[in-house]
Short mmCIF file of C-alpha atoms and ligand atoms in Angstrom, two decimals:
data_model
loop_
_atom_site.label_atom_id
_atom_site.label_comp_id
_atom_site.label_asym_id
_atom_site.label_seq_id
_atom_site.Cartn_x
_atom_site.Cartn_y
_atom_site.Cartn_z
CA MET L 779 -0.05 -0.04 -0.01
CA PRO L 780 1.46 3.35 -0.81
CA SER L 781 1.83 5.55 2.07
CA PRO L 782 -0.61 8.62 2.06
CA LEU L 783 1.35 11.87 1.93
CA PRO L 784 1.26 13.72 5.27
CA ASP L 785 -0.25 17.17 4.51
CA ARG L 786 2.33 19.07 6.52
CA PHE L 787 5.91 18.73 7.39
CA PRO L 788 6.58 18.00 11.12
CA ARG L 789 6.08 20.97 13.46
CA ASN L 790 9.63 21.42 14.50
CA PHE L 791 11.03 20.80 10.97
CA VAL L 792 14.12 22.87 10.39
CA TRP L 793 13.96 24.82 7.05
CA GLY L 794 17.15 26.50 5.91
CA THR L 795 19.62 27.39 3.23
CA ALA L 796 23.27 26.60 2.98
CA THR L 797 26.49 28.15 1.64
CA ALA L 798 30.20 27.84 2.27
CA ALA L 799 32.76 30.41 3.22
CA ALA L 800 34.92 30.06 -0.02
CA GLN L 801 32.06 30.24 -2.23
CA ILE L 802 30.41 33.46 -0.93
CA GLU L 803 32.72 35.52 1.43
CA GLY L 804 35.25 36.97 -1.08
CA ALA L 805 37.75 39.18 0.73
CA ALA L 806 40.10 36.23 -0.02
CA PHE L 807 43.23 38.10 1.04
CA ALA L 808 41.83 40.62 3.51
CA ASP L 809 42.46 41.14 7.19
CA GLY L 810 45.13 38.45 7.58
CA LYS L 811 43.42 35.62 5.58
CA SER L 812 45.92 33.43 3.87
CA GLU L 813 45.69 31.60 0.53
CA SER L 814 43.59 28.40 0.38
CA VAL L 815 44.09 25.47 -1.99
CA TRP L 816 41.23 26.93 -4.00
CA ASP L 817 42.73 30.33 -4.15
CA ARG L 818 45.85 28.73 -5.62
CA LEU L 819 44.03 26.44 -7.94
CA ALA L 820 42.05 29.35 -9.33
CA ARG L 821 45.39 30.90 -10.65
CA ARG L 822 46.17 27.68 -12.68
CA PRO L 823 45.13 28.28 -16.21
CA GLY L 824 42.13 26.26 -17.28
CA ALA L 825 41.21 25.01 -13.85
CA ILE L 826 38.09 27.19 -13.49
CA LEU L 827 35.57 28.17 -16.14
CA GLN L 828 36.15 31.84 -17.40
CA GLY L 829 39.27 32.05 -15.23
CA ASP L 830 36.94 33.03 -12.21
CA THR L 831 38.60 33.36 -8.78
CA LEU L 832 37.24 33.41 -5.31
CA ASP L 833 38.67 36.83 -4.62
CA GLN L 834 35.31 38.57 -4.50
CA ALA L 835 32.63 35.87 -4.90
CA CYS L 836 29.46 37.35 -3.47
CA ASP L 837 31.41 39.89 -1.22
CA HIS L 838 29.37 38.50 1.62
CA TYR L 839 32.34 39.46 3.87
CA HIS L 840 31.25 43.05 3.54
CA ARG L 841 27.54 42.52 2.88
CA PHE L 842 26.57 39.82 5.47
CA ASP L 843 24.13 42.16 7.38
CA ALA L 844 22.06 42.91 4.34
CA ASP L 845 22.20 39.26 3.34
CA PHE L 846 20.81 38.15 6.63
CA ALA L 847 18.11 40.83 6.53
CA LEU L 848 17.14 39.38 3.16
CA MET L 849 17.20 35.87 4.49
CA ARG L 850 15.03 36.89 7.36
CA SER L 851 12.53 38.69 5.00
CA LEU L 852 12.13 35.26 3.38
CA GLY L 853 11.30 33.65 6.71
CA LEU L 854 14.53 31.71 6.79
CA ARG L 855 15.57 31.12 10.45
CA HIS L 856 18.20 28.50 9.90
CA TYR L 857 21.35 28.95 7.93
CA ARG L 858 24.26 26.55 7.27
CA LEU L 859 27.61 28.40 6.67
CA SER L 860 31.24 27.34 7.06
CA LEU L 861 34.24 28.90 8.68
CA ALA L 862 37.21 29.65 6.62
CA TRP L 863 40.20 27.90 8.29
CA PRO L 864 42.76 30.16 6.48
CA ARG L 865 41.04 33.29 7.86
CA LEU L 866 41.28 31.80 11.47
CA LEU L 867 44.60 30.16 11.40
CA PRO L 868 46.43 31.39 8.34
CA ALA L 869 49.35 29.00 8.59
CA GLY L 870 46.89 26.16 9.24
CA ASP L 871 48.13 25.71 12.88
CA ARG L 872 49.93 27.90 15.43
CA THR L 873 48.93 31.50 15.40
CA VAL L 874 45.38 32.62 15.51
CA ASN L 875 44.30 35.60 13.39
CA GLN L 876 42.24 37.74 15.74
CA ARG L 877 40.75 39.67 12.76
CA GLY L 878 39.35 36.55 11.49
CA ILE L 879 37.78 35.64 14.98
CA ASP L 880 36.34 39.19 15.16
CA PHE L 881 34.87 38.79 11.63
CA TYR L 882 32.91 35.72 12.62
CA HIS L 883 31.81 37.34 15.85
CA ARG L 884 30.33 40.30 13.87
CA LEU L 885 28.60 37.78 11.54
CA PHE L 886 27.11 35.81 14.39
CA ASP L 887 25.97 39.03 15.99
CA SER L 888 24.21 39.99 12.92
CA MET L 889 22.57 36.48 12.58
CA GLN L 890 21.40 36.80 16.11
CA ASN L 891 19.95 40.20 15.45
CA HIS L 892 18.03 38.74 12.63
CA GLY L 893 16.79 35.82 14.45
CA ILE L 894 18.75 33.24 12.35
CA THR L 895 20.35 30.14 13.92
CA PRO L 896 23.65 29.18 12.73
CA TRP L 897 24.64 25.58 11.62
CA VAL L 898 28.40 25.75 11.20
CA THR L 899 30.69 23.54 8.97
CA LEU L 900 34.24 23.51 10.29
CA PHE L 901 35.64 22.42 6.90
CA HIS L 902 34.17 22.92 3.47
CA TRP L 903 37.16 22.37 1.20
CA ASP L 904 39.29 25.55 1.84
CA LEU L 905 42.47 23.96 3.17
CA PRO L 906 45.21 26.54 3.90
CA GLN L 907 47.75 26.34 1.19
CA ALA L 908 50.33 26.36 3.89
CA LEU L 909 49.32 22.81 4.95
CA GLU L 910 49.12 21.63 1.33
CA ASP L 911 52.70 22.64 1.02
CA ARG L 912 53.50 20.29 3.87
CA GLY L 913 51.70 17.44 2.16
CA GLY L 914 48.15 18.28 2.60
CA TRP L 915 45.65 15.47 3.11
CA ARG L 916 48.23 12.98 2.16
CA SER L 917 49.98 13.72 5.36
CA ARG L 918 49.23 13.25 9.05
CA CYS L 919 50.08 17.03 9.37
CA VAL L 920 46.44 17.93 8.46
CA PRO L 921 44.61 15.85 11.10
CA GLU L 922 47.17 17.33 13.63
CA ALA L 923 46.60 20.87 12.53
CA PHE L 924 42.84 20.32 12.32
CA ALA L 925 42.66 19.13 15.80
CA HIS L 926 44.02 22.52 16.98
CA TYR L 927 41.79 24.46 14.58
CA ALA L 928 38.72 22.62 15.81
CA ASP L 929 39.61 23.48 19.28
CA VAL L 930 40.22 27.16 18.49
CA ALA L 931 36.90 27.48 16.47
CA VAL L 932 34.78 25.69 19.07
CA LYS L 933 36.25 27.51 21.99
CA ALA L 934 35.81 30.87 20.26
CA PHE L 935 32.17 30.46 19.11
CA GLY L 936 30.91 27.57 21.16
CA ASP L 937 28.82 29.98 23.33
CA ARG L 938 26.75 31.08 20.14
CA VAL L 939 26.95 28.11 17.81
CA LYS L 940 25.06 24.97 18.94
CA HIS L 941 24.99 23.10 15.77
CA TRP L 942 28.42 21.94 14.39
CA ILE L 943 29.14 19.96 11.24
CA THR L 944 32.55 18.41 11.16
CA LEU L 945 33.40 18.21 7.38
CA ASN L 946 31.55 18.60 4.24
CA GLU L 947 31.66 15.89 1.45
CA ILE L 948 34.83 13.97 2.31
CA ARG L 949 34.91 12.31 -1.04
CA CYS L 950 34.97 15.47 -2.95
CA PHE L 951 38.02 17.06 -1.36
CA THR L 952 39.92 13.64 -1.27
CA ILE L 953 39.02 11.51 -4.36
CA HIS L 954 38.15 14.65 -6.54
CA GLY L 955 41.08 16.63 -5.21
CA TYR L 956 43.89 14.09 -5.14
CA GLY L 957 42.52 11.48 -7.65
CA GLY L 958 42.90 13.55 -10.80
CA LEU L 959 39.36 14.76 -10.98
CA GLY L 960 40.19 18.47 -10.97
CA LYS L 961 39.24 19.79 -7.57
CA ALA L 962 41.72 21.64 -5.34
CA PRO L 963 44.61 21.02 -5.05
CA GLY L 964 44.30 19.54 -8.40
CA ALA L 965 46.60 16.57 -7.69
CA ASN L 966 46.73 13.19 -9.35
CA GLU L 967 47.81 10.48 -6.98
CA ALA L 968 47.86 6.74 -6.96
CA PRO L 969 44.86 4.95 -5.32
CA GLY L 970 46.78 4.05 -2.11
CA VAL L 971 47.53 7.86 -1.50
CA VAL L 972 43.89 8.84 -2.22
CA ASN L 973 42.62 6.14 0.25
CA GLN L 974 45.03 7.64 2.80
CA THR L 975 43.50 11.16 2.30
CA ILE L 976 40.08 9.73 3.07
CA HIS L 977 41.42 8.16 6.29
CA HIS L 978 43.04 11.46 7.39
CA ALA L 979 39.62 13.12 6.79
CA LEU L 980 37.95 10.47 9.00
CA VAL L 981 40.45 11.29 11.69
CA CYS L 982 39.65 15.02 11.41
CA HIS L 983 35.93 14.28 11.74
CA GLY L 984 36.87 12.45 15.03
CA HIS L 985 38.75 15.47 16.19
CA ALA L 986 35.87 17.76 15.41
CA VAL L 987 33.46 15.59 17.54
CA ARG L 988 35.93 15.48 20.30
CA ALA L 989 36.44 19.34 20.23
CA VAL L 990 32.64 19.94 20.30
CA ARG L 991 32.20 17.52 23.22
CA GLU L 992 35.11 19.13 25.12
CA HIS L 993 34.36 22.84 24.46
CA GLY L 994 30.91 23.21 22.93
CA GLY L 995 28.85 23.09 26.02
CA ARG L 996 26.17 20.54 27.05
CA SER L 997 23.58 21.57 24.49
CA ALA L 998 25.97 21.47 21.46
CA LYS L 999 25.25 18.99 18.71
CA VAL L 1000 27.54 17.63 16.27
CA GLY L 1001 27.51 15.50 13.10
CA LEU L 1002 29.23 14.87 9.70
CA THR L 1003 27.86 16.01 6.30
CA ASP L 1004 28.32 13.27 3.65
CA ASN L 1005 27.50 12.96 0.07
CA CYS L 1006 27.11 9.28 0.23
CA GLU L 1007 26.30 7.40 -2.89
CA THR L 1008 22.50 7.57 -2.90
CA VAL L 1009 20.98 4.45 -4.48
CA ILE L 1010 17.53 4.22 -5.91
CA PRO L 1011 15.86 0.85 -6.47
CA LEU L 1012 14.51 0.84 -10.11
CA THR L 1013 11.29 -0.43 -9.05
CA GLU L 1014 9.97 -0.29 -5.40
CA THR L 1015 9.71 -4.06 -5.16
CA PRO L 1016 11.43 -6.31 -2.52
CA ASP L 1017 14.07 -7.66 -4.94
CA ASP L 1018 15.12 -4.44 -6.34
CA ILE L 1019 14.98 -2.76 -2.80
CA ALA L 1020 17.20 -5.54 -1.44
CA ALA L 1021 19.65 -4.99 -4.37
CA ALA L 1022 19.73 -1.20 -3.74
CA ARG L 1023 20.42 -1.74 -0.20
CA ALA L 1024 23.40 -4.10 -0.87
CA TYR L 1025 24.85 -1.65 -3.36
CA PHE L 1026 24.31 1.20 -0.98
CA ILE L 1027 26.38 -0.72 1.78
CA GLU L 1028 29.18 -1.61 -0.55
CA ALA L 1029 29.38 1.86 -2.07
CA ASN L 1030 29.64 3.70 1.21
CA GLN L 1031 31.99 1.41 3.03
CA SER L 1032 34.96 3.84 3.06
CA ILE L 1033 33.17 6.70 4.92
CA LEU L 1034 29.83 6.17 6.51
CA GLY L 1035 30.48 2.42 6.88
CA ALA L 1036 33.92 2.98 8.67
CA ILE L 1037 32.36 5.71 10.92
CA HIS L 1038 29.37 3.64 12.04
CA GLY L 1039 31.17 0.30 12.01
CA GLY L 1040 34.08 1.48 14.03
CA ARG L 1041 36.55 -0.09 11.56
CA TYR L 1042 36.97 -0.58 7.84
CA ALA L 1043 34.80 -3.48 6.51
CA PRO L 1044 36.83 -6.54 5.54
CA ALA L 1045 35.32 -6.45 2.03
CA TYR L 1046 36.40 -2.87 1.63
CA LEU L 1047 39.97 -3.76 2.71
CA ARG L 1048 40.02 -6.72 0.33
CA ARG L 1049 39.04 -4.38 -2.50
CA CYS L 1050 41.69 -1.95 -1.64
CA GLY L 1051 44.35 -4.75 -1.51
CA ALA L 1052 47.82 -3.18 -1.19
CA ASP L 1053 46.22 0.32 -1.50
CA ARG L 1054 44.41 -0.02 1.80
CA PRO L 1055 44.68 3.02 4.13
CA LYS L 1056 47.26 2.93 7.00
CA VAL L 1057 45.52 3.08 10.36
CA THR L 1058 47.27 4.41 13.42
CA ARG L 1059 46.43 3.04 16.83
CA GLY L 1060 43.60 5.00 18.39
CA ASP L 1061 42.20 6.36 15.10
CA PHE L 1062 38.95 4.48 15.22
CA ALA L 1063 38.31 5.31 18.72
CA LEU L 1064 38.21 8.97 17.56
CA ILE L 1065 36.41 8.24 14.19
CA SER L 1066 33.61 6.05 15.49
CA GLN L 1067 32.60 8.40 18.51
CA PRO L 1068 28.78 8.69 18.64
CA THR L 1069 27.40 11.86 17.01
CA ASP L 1070 24.02 13.55 17.29
CA PHE L 1071 23.03 13.51 13.68
CA LEU L 1072 24.10 12.70 10.24
CA GLY L 1073 23.80 15.37 7.37
CA LEU L 1074 23.35 14.28 3.80
CA ASN L 1075 23.92 16.31 0.79
CA ILE L 1076 21.56 14.73 -1.82
CA TYR L 1077 21.30 15.91 -5.40
CA THR L 1078 20.89 12.81 -7.53
CA GLY L 1079 21.14 9.06 -7.25
CA LEU L 1080 22.13 5.84 -8.91
CA PHE L 1081 19.52 3.47 -10.12
CA VAL L 1082 20.05 -0.13 -9.16
CA ARG L 1083 17.99 -3.31 -9.93
CA ALA L 1084 18.28 -6.87 -8.90
CA GLY L 1085 20.17 -8.65 -11.66
CA LYS L 1086 20.87 -12.30 -12.10
CA ARG L 1087 20.54 -14.23 -8.77
CA GLY L 1088 19.53 -10.98 -7.15
CA ARG L 1089 22.88 -9.39 -7.73
CA PRO L 1090 22.84 -5.54 -7.58
CA GLU L 1091 23.14 -4.13 -11.00
CA HIS L 1092 23.81 -0.45 -11.53
CA LEU L 1093 21.98 1.04 -14.64
CA PRO L 1094 23.94 4.13 -15.89
CA PRO L 1095 21.71 6.90 -17.39
CA SER L 1096 21.60 7.27 -21.15
CA PRO L 1097 22.60 10.56 -22.61
CA SER L 1098 18.90 11.54 -23.00
CA TYR L 1099 18.30 11.23 -19.26
CA PRO L 1100 17.18 14.69 -18.06
CA HIS L 1101 19.63 16.61 -16.06
CA THR L 1102 20.41 20.12 -14.89
CA ASP L 1103 23.10 22.27 -16.43
CA SER L 1104 25.50 20.38 -14.15
CA PRO L 1105 26.05 17.22 -16.12
CA TRP L 1106 26.48 15.15 -12.94
CA LEU L 1107 23.09 16.26 -11.62
CA GLY L 1108 20.51 14.11 -13.20
CA LEU L 1109 16.89 14.60 -12.07
CA ALA L 1110 16.21 11.88 -9.59
CA PRO L 1111 13.65 13.05 -6.94
CA ARG L 1112 13.43 9.62 -5.31
CA ALA L 1113 16.95 10.06 -4.15
CA LEU L 1114 15.36 12.25 -1.37
CA TYR L 1115 13.24 9.20 -0.40
CA TRP L 1116 15.82 6.40 -0.64
CA GLY L 1117 18.85 8.38 0.66
CA PRO L 1118 17.38 9.11 4.08
CA ARG L 1119 15.60 5.82 4.24
CA LEU L 1120 18.67 3.61 3.65
CA ALA L 1121 21.00 5.71 5.67
CA ALA L 1122 18.60 5.34 8.58
CA GLU L 1123 18.04 1.65 8.26
CA VAL L 1124 21.67 0.65 7.47
CA TYR L 1125 23.42 2.78 10.11
CA GLY L 1126 20.69 3.06 12.56
CA VAL L 1127 20.97 6.89 12.56
CA LYS L 1128 18.17 8.66 14.63
CA ASN L 1129 18.42 12.21 13.38
CA LEU L 1130 19.08 13.01 9.71
CA TYR L 1131 19.27 16.43 8.05
CA ILE L 1132 19.42 17.14 4.39
CA THR L 1133 22.19 19.53 4.56
CA GLU L 1134 22.26 20.37 0.88
CA ASN L 1135 19.82 19.73 -2.06
CA GLY L 1136 19.33 22.03 -5.00
CA CYS L 1137 20.03 22.49 -8.74
CA GLY L 1138 22.44 24.43 -10.93
CA TYR L 1139 21.38 26.24 -14.02
CA ASP L 1140 23.28 28.64 -16.26
CA ASP L 1141 20.51 30.89 -17.65
CA ASP L 1142 18.94 32.36 -14.54
CA ARG L 1143 18.39 36.06 -15.63
CA VAL L 1144 16.82 38.92 -14.14
CA VAL L 1145 14.30 40.58 -16.51
CA ASN L 1146 12.31 43.51 -15.30
CA GLY L 1147 13.37 42.92 -11.79
CA GLU L 1148 12.34 39.24 -11.83
CA CYS L 1149 14.03 36.00 -12.24
CA HIS L 1150 11.69 33.20 -13.31
CA ASP L 1151 13.41 30.06 -12.36
CA LEU L 1152 10.52 27.77 -12.98
CA HIS L 1153 12.93 24.76 -13.49
CA ARG L 1154 14.08 25.26 -9.98
CA VAL L 1155 10.58 25.42 -8.41
CA GLU L 1156 9.58 22.25 -10.08
CA PHE L 1157 12.89 20.60 -9.18
CA LEU L 1158 12.49 21.40 -5.55
CA ARG L 1159 8.88 20.52 -5.41
CA SER L 1160 9.33 17.12 -6.90
CA TYR L 1161 12.30 16.35 -4.42
CA LEU L 1162 10.42 17.63 -1.45
CA LYS L 1163 7.55 15.56 -2.26
CA GLU L 1164 9.69 12.47 -2.05
CA LEU L 1165 11.26 13.75 1.28
CA GLN L 1166 7.82 14.08 2.69
CA ARG L 1167 7.02 10.54 1.64
CA ALA L 1168 10.20 9.35 3.26
CA ILE L 1169 9.12 11.16 6.51
CA GLY L 1170 5.65 9.65 6.28
CA ASP L 1171 7.29 6.19 6.14
CA GLY L 1172 9.25 6.87 9.23
CA ALA L 1173 12.67 8.26 8.04
CA PRO L 1174 13.91 10.44 10.97
CA VAL L 1175 14.49 13.59 8.87
CA ARG L 1176 14.59 16.73 11.02
CA GLY L 1177 15.42 19.43 8.61
CA TYR L 1178 16.28 20.44 5.04
CA PHE L 1179 18.87 23.06 3.90
CA LEU L 1180 18.47 24.20 0.41
CA TRP L 1181 21.67 24.76 -1.61
CA SER L 1182 21.99 27.62 -2.02
CA PHE L 1183 20.81 30.90 -0.56
CA ILE L 1184 22.50 32.78 -3.23
CA ASP L 1185 24.28 32.13 -6.63
CA ASN L 1186 27.92 31.69 -5.72
CA PHE L 1187 31.29 30.39 -6.71
CA GLU L 1188 30.58 26.99 -7.96
CA TRP L 1189 34.12 25.59 -7.65
CA ASN L 1190 35.50 24.58 -11.11
CA ASP L 1191 32.45 25.93 -12.87
CA GLY L 1192 33.16 29.37 -11.33
CA THR L 1193 30.34 31.77 -11.36
CA THR L 1194 28.60 30.38 -14.52
CA ARG L 1195 26.60 27.68 -12.68
CA ARG L 1196 23.84 29.23 -10.46
CA PHE L 1197 22.39 27.32 -7.58
CA GLY L 1198 20.94 30.20 -5.68
CA ILE L 1199 17.23 30.93 -4.88
CA VAL L 1200 18.58 34.63 -4.74
CA HIS L 1201 20.17 35.76 -7.98
CA ASN L 1202 23.51 37.49 -7.69
CA ASP L 1203 24.85 39.93 -10.33
CA PHE L 1204 28.50 39.31 -9.78
CA LYS L 1205 29.42 42.72 -11.40
CA THR L 1206 27.25 44.87 -9.23
CA GLN L 1207 26.70 42.41 -6.36
CA ARG L 1208 22.91 43.25 -6.57
CA ARG L 1209 20.69 40.49 -5.13
CA THR L 1210 17.30 39.64 -6.50
CA PRO L 1211 15.26 36.85 -5.00
CA LYS L 1212 14.07 34.38 -7.69
CA LEU L 1213 10.56 32.91 -8.00
CA SER L 1214 11.96 29.86 -6.15
CA ALA L 1215 12.74 32.09 -3.14
CA ALA L 1216 9.26 33.35 -3.01
CA TRP L 1217 8.01 29.79 -3.41
CA TYR L 1218 10.28 28.46 -0.66
CA ALA L 1219 9.17 31.25 1.67
CA ARG L 1220 5.67 30.04 1.24
CA VAL L 1221 6.55 26.47 1.91
CA ILE L 1222 8.39 27.45 5.04
CA ALA L 1223 5.53 29.66 6.34
CA GLY L 1224 3.00 26.98 5.79
CA HIS L 1225 5.13 23.91 6.53
CA ARG L 1226 3.67 22.35 3.37
CA LEU L 1227 4.29 22.20 -0.33
CA CYS L 1228 2.29 24.66 -2.36
C1 NOJ K 2388 28.07 20.13 -2.80
C2 NOJ K 2388 29.06 21.17 -2.17
O1 NOJ K 2388 29.10 20.93 -0.73
C3 NOJ K 2388 28.87 22.57 -2.53
O2 NOJ K 2388 29.93 23.27 -2.12
C4 NOJ K 2388 28.58 22.77 -3.93
O3 NOJ K 2388 28.44 24.03 -4.45
C5 NOJ K 2388 27.18 22.00 -4.30
N1 NOJ K 2388 27.34 20.58 -3.95
C6 NOJ K 2388 26.78 22.08 -5.73
O4 NOJ K 2388 27.62 21.47 -6.51
#
């Protein structure tokens, strides 16, 4: 029996939007901030579309007050942001940059004045270049420096920040950063090295959890944000569901499996062979500390069916499969049903947040003061409907953060790919809420799709 859709989202459901420091702040070299690996990559010819840099981005560094006023006018009371590590500790470790600390205090003051609750990611890809110069994620120097950074950040802001996210999308800054896939630092290492970068990221996650427990105060909550492989059963029949679940478990063994299992699964280590990560004594005690929630970034999914003898079979999409302007982002609303459901079932997670979901298009234009992003409204509506179905079927999803509040620096795609519900004119820095912003404001106000 298909489950009836509940009319409204749960009463305390958290509605928000998300961004990241490097993508919106700009002021890339102001007030003592040092170069990040993305600042460096942006200077490599051909690395970023149009040769865009992060130098100015949305200039949020100077405009946050107006941005929060706009956010509040849309009824947004929760906001996921990240701290820029190179702003707070320019060398990665050692000396704290007081001007960086002061900036975030001003930012949190403004959020408080506008009645907006911060959800703070400690690391969203902007590794200080100084640490990359010492080996970056390949080396144990990053977890060591990160432990100090996490302590500094949680001690400085722990009285005002009660929701902490340790790291954002480990596979992106490890596999895509060191495995020849173009993200910063733009390295191309052997599989064993890449596996080691993932392991070091897991250790950092552990340090962040420890830092929040030690310095965050009793009401502080902490969790990881992961972009796990989201798997969708081709048909919602027992065989395909079982196949999807088996595929999900295997595809996520290196990160979620390791964190929740307290070790690397033997099957994962067998697959790695000689390229298996080196684990130092005590690592897994840190890595597998209990957390308060799991954040999932869900944009798309892999379709899987039960093949011969029930074996999971992945069906790659054909070129005609509909997708957004990001080629990797195929339309798959059911990802927002199966992602939370499988994560909750497989890992026993009790509190899930969708920490990112949204879509990128290149042709969002402002005409007569309006931006008619109908494609985004339909995208969000179809995804949220599936999220609502998941909640109706018992998935413990407590909140949803739309990516993104504003068009911003979309990594290798520079400023060409727009994910915001607020349009940004990067020349004038004029903000224009799109049709999707007005639609989302109504959803939030009514706790229901409209
Ligand atoms: C995931 C990342 O966390 C975010 O930084 C990025 O902009 C969005 N996906 C869209 O690609």
